[in-house]
mmCIF file of C-alpha atoms and ligand atoms in Angstrom:
data_model
loop_
_atom_site.group_PDB
_atom_site.id
_atom_site.type_symbol
_atom_site.label_atom_id
_atom_site.label_comp_id
_atom_site.label_asym_id
_atom_site.label_seq_id
_atom_site.Cartn_x
_atom_site.Cartn_y
_atom_site.Cartn_z
ATOM 1 C CA MET A 1 138.490 18.688 77.276
ATOM 2 C CA THR A 2 138.086 21.975 75.479
ATOM 3 C CA ILE A 3 138.694 25.115 77.580
ATOM 4 C CA LEU A 4 136.131 27.925 77.224
ATOM 5 C CA SER A 5 137.701 31.186 78.392
ATOM 6 C CA LYS A 6 138.552 34.821 77.689
ATOM 7 C CA ASP A 7 142.258 34.205 78.330
ATOM 8 C CA ILE A 8 143.974 35.486 75.201
ATOM 9 C CA GLU A 9 147.504 34.649 76.449
ATOM 10 C CA GLN A 10 146.460 31.032 76.850
ATOM 11 C CA ALA A 11 144.918 31.037 73.357
ATOM 12 C CA ALA A 12 148.120 32.422 71.816
ATOM 13 C CA GLN A 13 150.185 29.880 73.749
ATOM 14 C CA PHE A 14 148.120 26.955 72.455
ATOM 15 C CA LEU A 15 148.440 28.200 68.873
ATOM 16 C CA LYS A 16 152.217 28.496 69.224
ATOM 17 C CA GLU A 17 152.256 24.876 70.420
ATOM 18 C CA GLY A 18 150.480 23.849 67.206
ATOM 19 C CA LYS A 19 147.107 23.332 68.901
ATOM 20 C CA LEU A 20 143.719 24.496 67.612
ATOM 21 C CA VAL A 21 141.787 27.440 69.070
ATOM 22 C CA ALA A 22 138.410 28.846 68.055
ATOM 23 C CA PHE A 23 138.268 32.640 68.177
ATOM 24 C CA PRO A 24 135.741 35.404 67.481
ATOM 25 C CA THR A 25 135.798 37.592 64.381
ATOM 26 C CA GLU A 26 133.305 40.286 63.388
ATOM 27 C CA THR A 27 131.589 37.789 61.045
ATOM 28 C CA VAL A 28 131.491 34.333 62.698
ATOM 29 C CA TYR A 29 133.806 32.306 64.965
ATOM 30 C CA GLY A 30 136.865 30.826 63.246
ATOM 31 C CA LEU A 31 138.721 27.598 64.041
ATOM 32 C CA ALA A 32 142.377 28.624 63.997
ATOM 33 C CA GLY A 33 145.670 26.851 63.605
ATOM 34 C CA ASN A 34 149.149 27.936 62.517
ATOM 35 C CA ALA A 35 148.875 28.493 58.738
ATOM 36 C CA LEU A 36 152.578 27.723 58.306
ATOM 37 C CA SER A 37 152.175 24.223 59.725
ATOM 38 C CA ASP A 38 150.863 21.281 57.687
ATOM 39 C CA ASN A 39 150.152 19.459 60.947
ATOM 40 C CA ALA A 40 147.996 22.242 62.360
ATOM 41 C CA VAL A 41 146.132 22.641 59.056
ATOM 42 C CA ALA A 42 145.525 18.901 58.801
ATOM 43 C CA GLY A 43 144.203 19.088 62.367
ATOM 44 C CA ILE A 44 141.667 21.736 61.317
ATOM 45 C CA TYR A 45 140.339 19.535 58.506
ATOM 46 C CA ALA A 46 140.082 16.626 60.942
ATOM 47 C CA ALA A 47 138.339 18.609 63.708
ATOM 48 C CA LYS A 48 135.771 19.954 61.226
ATOM 49 C CA GLY A 49 135.402 16.688 59.345
ATOM 50 C CA ARG A 50 135.960 18.856 56.269
ATOM 51 C CA PRO A 51 136.823 17.357 52.890
ATOM 52 C CA SER A 52 140.443 18.369 52.257
ATOM 53 C CA PHE A 53 139.633 19.604 48.749
ATOM 54 C CA ASN A 54 137.906 22.587 50.346
ATOM 55 C CA PRO A 55 140.498 25.339 50.900
ATOM 56 C CA LEU A 56 140.776 27.460 54.078
ATOM 57 C CA ILE A 57 140.989 31.221 54.680
ATOM 58 C CA VAL A 58 144.201 32.608 56.170
ATOM 59 C CA HIS A 59 143.770 35.439 58.692
ATOM 60 C CA VAL A 60 146.563 37.985 58.965
ATOM 61 C CA ALA A 61 147.082 41.105 61.099
ATOM 62 C CA ASN A 62 147.370 43.559 58.213
ATOM 63 C CA ALA A 63 147.744 43.967 54.446
ATOM 64 C CA GLY A 64 151.530 44.093 54.745
ATOM 65 C CA MET A 65 151.540 40.581 56.129
ATOM 66 C CA ALA A 66 149.166 39.423 53.381
ATOM 67 C CA ARG A 67 151.600 40.770 50.766
ATOM 68 C CA GLN A 68 154.281 38.370 52.038
ATOM 69 C CA TYR A 69 152.182 35.470 50.835
ATOM 70 C CA ALA A 70 150.198 36.555 47.759
ATOM 71 C CA GLU A 71 150.423 38.626 44.575
ATOM 72 C CA PHE A 72 148.504 41.899 44.801
ATOM 73 C CA ASP A 73 147.572 43.688 41.585
ATOM 74 C CA ASP A 74 145.922 47.156 41.449
ATOM 75 C CA THR A 75 142.439 45.767 42.039
ATOM 76 C CA ALA A 76 143.560 43.711 45.027
ATOM 77 C CA ASN A 77 145.329 46.745 46.488
ATOM 78 C CA LEU A 78 142.246 48.891 46.021
ATOM 79 C CA LEU A 79 139.968 46.350 47.699
ATOM 80 C CA ALA A 80 142.381 45.752 50.574
ATOM 81 C CA LYS A 81 142.840 49.470 51.176
ATOM 82 C CA ARG A 82 139.110 50.115 51.275
ATOM 83 C CA PHE A 83 137.827 47.054 53.167
ATOM 84 C CA TRP A 84 140.629 45.785 55.440
ATOM 85 C CA PRO A 85 140.403 45.289 58.318
ATOM 86 C CA GLY A 86 136.895 43.994 57.716
ATOM 87 C CA PRO A 87 134.641 41.230 56.397
ATOM 88 C CA LEU A 88 136.338 40.808 53.009
ATOM 89 C CA THR A 89 138.284 37.736 51.863
ATOM 90 C CA LEU A 90 140.546 38.034 48.818
ATOM 91 C CA VAL A 91 141.507 34.978 46.773
ATOM 92 C CA LEU A 92 144.905 35.743 45.233
ATOM 93 C CA LYS A 93 147.761 33.923 43.533
ATOM 94 C CA ARG A 94 150.239 32.450 46.005
ATOM 95 C CA LYS A 95 153.599 34.204 45.790
ATOM 96 C CA GLU A 96 156.557 32.172 44.688
ATOM 97 C CA GLY A 97 158.159 30.664 47.789
ATOM 98 C CA CYS A 98 154.985 31.328 49.806
ATOM 99 C CA LYS A 99 155.519 29.620 53.169
ATOM 100 C CA LEU A 100 151.852 28.987 53.902
ATOM 101 C CA SER A 101 150.935 25.315 54.154
ATOM 102 C CA MET A 102 150.062 23.881 50.730
ATOM 103 C CA LEU A 103 147.269 21.902 52.388
ATOM 104 C CA LEU A 104 145.204 24.995 53.083
ATOM 105 C CA SER A 105 145.111 25.825 49.362
ATOM 106 C CA ALA A 106 143.762 22.314 48.709
ATOM 107 C CA GLY A 107 145.690 21.912 45.471
ATOM 108 C CA LEU A 108 144.899 25.385 44.083
ATOM 109 C CA GLU A 109 147.551 27.948 43.143
ATOM 110 C CA THR A 110 145.653 30.573 45.078
ATOM 111 C CA VAL A 111 145.192 31.447 48.729
ATOM 112 C CA ALA A 112 142.283 33.183 50.458
ATOM 113 C CA LEU A 113 143.351 35.999 52.805
ATOM 114 C CA ARG A 114 141.489 38.185 55.250
ATOM 115 C CA VAL A 115 142.322 40.858 57.855
ATOM 116 C CA PRO A 116 139.606 40.643 60.518
ATOM 117 C CA ALA A 117 138.442 43.838 62.244
ATOM 118 C CA ASP A 118 137.421 42.293 65.559
ATOM 119 C CA ASP A 119 139.587 43.532 68.478
ATOM 120 C CA LEU A 120 140.160 40.089 70.017
ATOM 121 C CA ALA A 121 141.018 38.594 66.617
ATOM 122 C CA GLN A 122 143.506 41.404 66.027
ATOM 123 C CA GLU A 123 145.035 40.920 69.494
ATOM 124 C CA LEU A 124 145.363 37.194 68.922
ATOM 125 C CA LEU A 125 147.072 37.712 65.552
ATOM 126 C CA GLU A 126 149.420 40.208 67.150
ATOM 127 C CA LYS A 127 150.248 37.979 70.138
ATOM 128 C CA THR A 128 150.960 34.892 68.041
ATOM 129 C CA GLY A 129 152.716 36.774 65.249
ATOM 130 C CA MET A 130 151.489 33.991 62.962
ATOM 131 C CA PRO A 131 149.140 33.797 59.996
ATOM 132 C CA LEU A 132 146.128 31.815 61.212
ATOM 133 C CA ALA A 133 144.303 29.391 58.964
ATOM 134 C CA ALA A 134 140.684 29.529 60.079
ATOM 135 C CA PRO A 135 137.499 28.241 58.514
ATOM 136 C CA SER A 136 134.247 28.854 60.349
ATOM 137 C CA ALA A 137 134.277 26.951 63.668
ATOM 138 C CA ASN A 138 131.521 24.464 62.843
ATOM 139 C CA ARG A 139 131.658 20.852 61.805
ATOM 140 C CA SER A 140 131.548 20.479 58.025
ATOM 141 C CA GLY A 141 128.084 21.099 56.591
ATOM 142 C CA HIS A 142 126.745 22.732 59.766
ATOM 143 C CA ILE A 143 125.727 26.349 60.364
ATOM 144 C CA SER A 144 128.531 28.773 61.288
ATOM 145 C CA PRO A 145 128.685 29.628 65.023
ATOM 146 C CA THR A 146 128.145 33.239 66.104
ATOM 147 C CA ASP A 147 128.899 32.818 69.818
ATOM 148 C CA ALA A 148 131.266 30.745 71.968
ATOM 149 C CA GLN A 149 128.541 28.393 73.264
ATOM 150 C CA GLN A 150 127.629 27.381 69.703
ATOM 151 C CA VAL A 151 131.302 26.627 69.044
ATOM 152 C CA MET A 152 131.399 24.403 72.143
ATOM 153 C CA ALA A 153 128.309 22.563 70.886
ATOM 154 C CA GLU A 154 130.128 21.917 67.595
ATOM 155 C CA LEU A 155 133.713 21.225 68.607
ATOM 156 C CA ASP A 156 133.945 20.310 72.314
ATOM 157 C CA ASN A 157 136.732 17.764 72.843
ATOM 158 C CA ARG A 158 138.045 18.284 69.317
ATOM 159 C CA ILE A 159 140.078 21.466 69.932
ATOM 160 C CA ALA A 160 142.178 22.939 72.784
ATOM 161 C CA MET A 161 140.207 26.108 73.494
ATOM 162 C CA VAL A 162 137.396 28.464 72.554
ATOM 163 C CA LEU A 163 138.327 32.129 73.096
ATOM 164 C CA ASP A 164 135.080 33.697 74.257
ATOM 165 C CA GLY A 165 134.409 37.131 72.776
ATOM 166 C CA GLY A 166 130.623 37.142 73.007
ATOM 167 C CA ARG A 167 128.389 37.447 69.959
ATOM 168 C CA CYS A 168 129.720 38.264 66.482
ATOM 169 C CA PRO A 169 128.285 41.619 65.351
ATOM 170 C CA VAL A 170 127.938 40.840 61.607
ATOM 171 C CA GLY A 171 126.757 37.243 61.900
ATOM 172 C CA ILE A 172 127.342 36.205 58.275
ATOM 173 C CA GLU A 173 130.638 35.026 56.762
ATOM 174 C CA SER A 174 132.851 37.433 54.839
ATOM 175 C CA THR A 175 132.341 38.436 51.229
ATOM 176 C CA VAL A 176 134.762 36.286 49.187
ATOM 177 C CA ILE A 177 136.233 37.814 46.019
ATOM 178 C CA ASP A 178 138.461 35.974 43.582
ATOM 179 C CA ALA A 179 140.857 38.769 42.611
ATOM 180 C CA SER A 180 143.269 36.355 40.922
ATOM 181 C CA VAL A 181 141.154 36.628 37.759
ATOM 182 C CA ASN A 182 140.053 39.542 35.598
ATOM 183 C CA PRO A 183 137.289 40.611 35.980
ATOM 184 C CA PRO A 184 137.284 39.816 39.704
ATOM 185 C CA LEU A 185 134.485 37.506 40.795
ATOM 186 C CA ILE A 186 132.336 37.577 43.909
ATOM 187 C CA LEU A 187 132.406 33.917 44.986
ATOM 188 C CA ARG A 188 130.350 34.379 48.152
ATOM 189 C CA PRO A 189 128.065 37.337 48.966
ATOM 190 C CA GLY A 190 128.513 38.890 52.395
ATOM 191 C CA SER A 191 127.931 42.079 54.319
ATOM 192 C CA ILE A 192 130.016 44.074 51.853
ATOM 193 C CA THR A 193 127.418 44.339 49.130
ATOM 194 C CA PHE A 194 127.637 44.136 45.349
ATOM 195 C CA ASP A 195 126.749 47.841 45.055
ATOM 196 C CA GLU A 196 129.566 48.909 47.372
ATOM 197 C CA LEU A 197 132.017 46.701 45.497
ATOM 198 C CA SER A 198 131.041 47.740 41.987
ATOM 199 C CA ARG A 199 131.337 51.412 42.927
ATOM 200 C CA LEU A 200 135.012 50.708 43.605
ATOM 201 C CA VAL A 201 135.725 48.023 40.995
ATOM 202 C CA LYS A 202 133.626 48.771 37.919
ATOM 203 C CA ASN A 203 133.923 45.385 36.182
ATOM 204 C CA ILE A 204 133.424 43.161 39.236
ATOM 205 C CA ALA A 205 131.003 40.296 38.572
ATOM 206 C CA VAL A 206 129.082 37.704 40.538
ATOM 207 C CA ALA A 207 130.378 34.171 39.941
ATOM 208 C CA PRO A 208 127.682 32.346 37.989
ATOM 209 C CA GLU A 209 125.866 29.521 39.779
ATOM 210 C CA GLY A 210 127.598 26.229 39.072
ATOM 211 C CA SER A 211 131.031 27.804 38.608
ATOM 212 C CA LYS A 212 131.576 27.020 42.263
ATOM 213 C CA VAL A 213 134.106 24.280 41.539
ATOM 214 C CA ILE A 214 136.746 26.949 42.113
ATOM 215 C CA ALA A 215 135.397 27.390 45.630
ATOM 216 C CA PRO A 216 134.334 23.879 46.543
ATOM 217 C CA GLY A 217 133.001 25.049 49.901
ATOM 218 C CA MET A 218 130.281 26.875 48.101
ATOM 219 C CA ASN A 219 128.442 23.879 46.744
ATOM 220 C CA ALA A 220 124.709 24.002 47.145
ATOM 221 C CA SER A 221 124.095 22.466 50.571
ATOM 222 C CA HIS A 222 126.622 23.940 52.971
ATOM 223 C CA TYR A 223 124.763 25.452 55.891
ATOM 224 C CA ALA A 224 122.316 22.663 56.452
ATOM 225 C CA PRO A 225 120.153 22.367 59.582
ATOM 226 C CA ASN A 226 118.667 18.944 60.344
ATOM 227 C CA HIS A 227 115.076 20.018 59.711
ATOM 228 C CA THR A 228 113.856 20.619 56.182
ATOM 229 C CA MET A 229 113.243 24.236 55.284
ATOM 230 C CA ARG A 230 110.456 26.049 53.462
ATOM 231 C CA LEU A 231 111.471 29.485 52.161
ATOM 232 C CA ASN A 232 109.341 32.552 51.319
ATOM 233 C CA ALA A 233 106.577 31.421 53.650
ATOM 234 C CA THR A 234 103.712 33.922 53.882
ATOM 235 C CA SER A 235 101.579 31.598 55.992
ATOM 236 C CA VAL A 236 102.545 28.982 58.535
ATOM 237 C CA GLU A 237 101.380 25.536 59.646
ATOM 238 C CA GLN A 238 101.056 24.606 63.298
ATOM 239 C CA ASP A 239 103.790 21.973 63.190
ATOM 240 C CA GLU A 240 106.277 24.385 61.634
ATOM 241 C CA ALA A 241 108.875 26.522 63.429
ATOM 242 C CA LEU A 242 108.836 30.005 61.916
ATOM 243 C CA LEU A 243 111.820 32.233 61.184
ATOM 244 C CA ALA A 244 110.059 35.566 60.894
ATOM 245 C CA PHE A 245 111.162 38.909 59.494
ATOM 246 C CA GLY A 246 109.465 42.253 60.079
ATOM 247 C CA GLY A 247 106.197 43.139 61.762
ATOM 248 C CA ASN A 248 103.646 41.285 59.685
ATOM 249 C CA VAL A 249 104.121 37.800 61.178
ATOM 250 C CA PRO A 250 101.663 34.973 60.396
ATOM 251 C CA GLN A 251 100.291 33.424 63.590
ATOM 252 C CA GLY A 252 99.898 29.787 64.629
ATOM 253 C CA ALA A 253 103.437 28.410 64.298
ATOM 254 C CA PHE A 254 104.722 25.754 66.704
ATOM 255 C CA PHE A 255 107.511 28.189 67.665
ATOM 256 C CA THR A 256 108.647 31.556 66.283
ATOM 257 C CA GLU A 257 111.870 33.573 66.294
ATOM 258 C CA ASN A 258 111.967 36.981 64.608
ATOM 259 C CA LEU A 259 115.187 37.982 62.790
ATOM 260 C CA SER A 260 114.219 41.636 63.077
ATOM 261 C CA GLU A 261 110.839 43.012 64.088
ATOM 262 C CA SER A 262 111.765 46.347 62.532
ATOM 263 C CA ALA A 263 112.814 44.603 59.263
ATOM 264 C CA ASN A 264 116.427 45.734 59.712
ATOM 265 C CA LEU A 265 118.741 43.603 57.543
ATOM 266 C CA GLU A 266 121.869 44.152 59.697
ATOM 267 C CA GLU A 267 119.994 42.921 62.746
ATOM 268 C CA ALA A 268 118.612 39.994 60.762
ATOM 269 C CA ALA A 269 122.079 38.918 59.566
ATOM 270 C CA ALA A 270 123.461 39.073 63.100
ATOM 271 C CA ASN A 271 120.610 36.848 64.356
ATOM 272 C CA LEU A 272 120.381 34.441 61.407
ATOM 273 C CA PHE A 273 122.584 31.479 62.378
ATOM 274 C CA ARG A 274 121.792 31.611 66.102
ATOM 275 C CA MET A 275 118.043 31.593 65.462
ATOM 276 C CA LEU A 276 118.326 28.863 62.818
ATOM 277 C CA ARG A 277 120.065 26.723 65.438
ATOM 278 C CA ILE A 278 117.329 27.427 67.986
ATOM 279 C CA LEU A 279 114.587 26.492 65.508
ATOM 280 C CA ASP A 280 116.534 23.420 64.432
ATOM 281 C CA GLY A 281 116.573 22.314 68.073
ATOM 282 C CA THR A 282 112.761 22.292 68.353
ATOM 283 C CA LYS A 283 110.520 19.312 67.666
ATOM 284 C CA ALA A 284 108.845 21.123 64.753
ATOM 285 C CA LYS A 285 108.284 19.190 61.534
ATOM 286 C CA ARG A 286 109.913 21.832 59.363
ATOM 287 C CA ILE A 287 111.404 25.344 59.482
ATOM 288 C CA ALA A 288 109.399 27.949 57.551
ATOM 289 C CA VAL A 289 111.138 31.218 56.674
ATOM 290 C CA MET A 290 109.430 34.477 55.767
ATOM 291 C CA PRO A 291 110.608 36.313 52.612
ATOM 292 C CA ILE A 292 113.691 38.524 53.006
ATOM 293 C CA PRO A 293 114.100 41.412 50.522
ATOM 294 C CA GLU A 294 116.791 40.651 47.918
ATOM 295 C CA GLU A 295 118.664 43.935 48.422
ATOM 296 C CA GLY A 296 121.825 45.002 50.278
ATOM 297 C CA LEU A 297 122.627 42.488 53.040
ATOM 298 C CA GLY A 298 119.456 40.603 52.091
ATOM 299 C CA VAL A 299 121.380 39.071 49.153
ATOM 300 C CA ALA A 300 123.835 37.368 51.543
ATOM 301 C CA ILE A 301 121.046 36.326 53.928
ATOM 302 C CA ASN A 302 119.072 34.743 51.069
ATOM 303 C CA ASP A 303 122.234 33.027 49.806
ATOM 304 C CA ARG A 304 122.706 31.307 53.203
ATOM 305 C CA LEU A 305 118.999 30.469 53.449
ATOM 306 C CA LYS A 306 118.990 28.860 49.978
ATOM 307 C CA LYS A 307 121.999 26.769 50.973
ATOM 308 C CA ALA A 308 120.332 25.786 54.236
ATOM 309 C CA ALA A 309 117.243 24.715 52.290
ATOM 310 C CA ALA A 310 119.067 22.824 49.507
ATOM 311 C CA PRO A 311 118.787 19.016 49.550
ATOM 312 C CA LYS A 312 121.701 17.499 51.492
ATOM 313 C CA GLU A 313 124.475 15.900 49.448
HETATM 314 O O1 TXA B 401 133.882 35.316 57.685
HETATM 315 C C1 TXA B 401 134.555 34.354 57.303
HETATM 316 O O2 TXA B 401 135.027 34.294 56.160
HETATM 317 C C2 TXA B 401 134.822 33.241 58.311
HETATM 318 C C3 TXA B 401 135.668 33.814 59.448
HETATM 319 C C4 TXA B 401 136.092 32.764 60.438
HETATM 320 O O3 TXA B 401 136.769 34.474 58.910
HETATM 321 N N1 TXA B 401 135.486 32.140 57.689
HETATM 322 C C5 TXA B 401 134.878 31.306 56.813
HETATM 323 O O4 TXA B 401 135.682 30.291 56.343
HETATM 324 O O5 TXA B 401 133.716 31.425 56.480
HETATM 325 P P1 TXA B 401 135.149 29.018 55.581
HETATM 326 O O6 TXA B 401 136.336 28.134 55.418
HETATM 327 O O7 TXA B 401 133.995 28.441 56.267
HETATM 328 O O8 TXA B 401 134.769 29.578 54.169
HETATM 329 C C6 TXA B 401 135.779 29.984 53.288
HETATM 330 C C7 TXA B 401 135.297 29.917 51.884
HETATM 331 C C8 TXA B 401 135.028 28.482 51.483
HETATM 332 O O9 TXA B 401 133.809 28.421 50.804
HETATM 333 C C9 TXA B 401 136.198 28.140 50.563
HETATM 334 O O10 TXA B 401 135.831 27.239 49.552
HETATM 335 C C10 TXA B 401 136.568 29.495 50.005
HETATM 336 O O11 TXA B 401 136.325 30.422 51.022
HETATM 337 N N2 TXA B 401 137.994 29.525 49.662
HETATM 338 C C11 TXA B 401 139.043 29.425 50.484
HETATM 339 N N3 TXA B 401 140.201 29.424 49.789
HETATM 340 C C12 TXA B 401 139.863 29.543 48.494
HETATM 341 C C13 TXA B 401 140.599 29.590 47.280
HETATM 342 N N4 TXA B 401 141.940 29.527 47.256
HETATM 343 N N5 TXA B 401 139.912 29.701 46.132
HETATM 344 C C14 TXA B 401 138.576 29.776 46.134
HETATM 345 N N6 TXA B 401 137.825 29.737 47.256
HETATM 346 C C15 TXA B 401 138.454 29.612 48.414
HETATM 347 MG MG1 MG B 402 132.171 27.619 56.721
#
């Protein structure tokens, strides 16, 4: 039986015992285990049903703690200083003698690190004093959960506890940057946009499509709902569920959810996964999605939508 509660002491206690706990971050819920323990990390892969060649992100309380485990060059320092705590994940070379479980690097010489900004996440990291390995708290191939009830729907009976912190404000997973290479590469777009990043790091580049072998979790179909998806829909059929955006919504859908009536991209990102789950739960034949502008946060939203729409592997 998985406990759903706000009891942070209990959550920290479970983690110290090597058990698994889902917890809120500003982006999406994570499924945490002690990153120093092979057993705990293996447990995460098992609970998610995740292929073990897909590496996990390690969450730490601050940049100082991250420096214990990975090599920081000038670019990494710059990015960490500007965006931590916050929705940025840095892929860096593991330091020699790095005590993090080898399993979470899935055979790579790098490790992905992130300092979450969420208050509860910070408190949990502080109370455990441990680095926490935590992928998104969904079963492999499913949509990331943005509230505690969605986590329960995904992982009930597979983990010890879900720490309930309400809805995640950002709603889309962190921006992942491989800073172990020069120029640094954006492996996954997120709420920290390309423009913001390239103002700070002039030569930063977007990893070309297909180069995703270095981040195996980023293969085409990763956020797949059960229903098929039709993107850039400007009209809708009556057996389709519609994911709308903005004020100009085509009428006649079987069911409609609007990401943001005022066409606000932050609001849309925060609603994206929850509404996709709701639409996926209807008896519609297909999910139609209105066009989202490919600018700012829209880039990350479209990235997740394309993955949701890709044929399943
Ligand atoms: O916002 C987030 O990043 C959330 C919250 C919980 O922090 N976490 C998350 O984790 O989205 P996950 O495991 O679902 O996605 C992590 C991504 C995966 O696509 C994985 O392949 C990539 O980061 N990754 C992890 N370690 C890597 C490494 N050493 N090299 C390249 N990519 C890596
Ligand atoms: Mg994930």
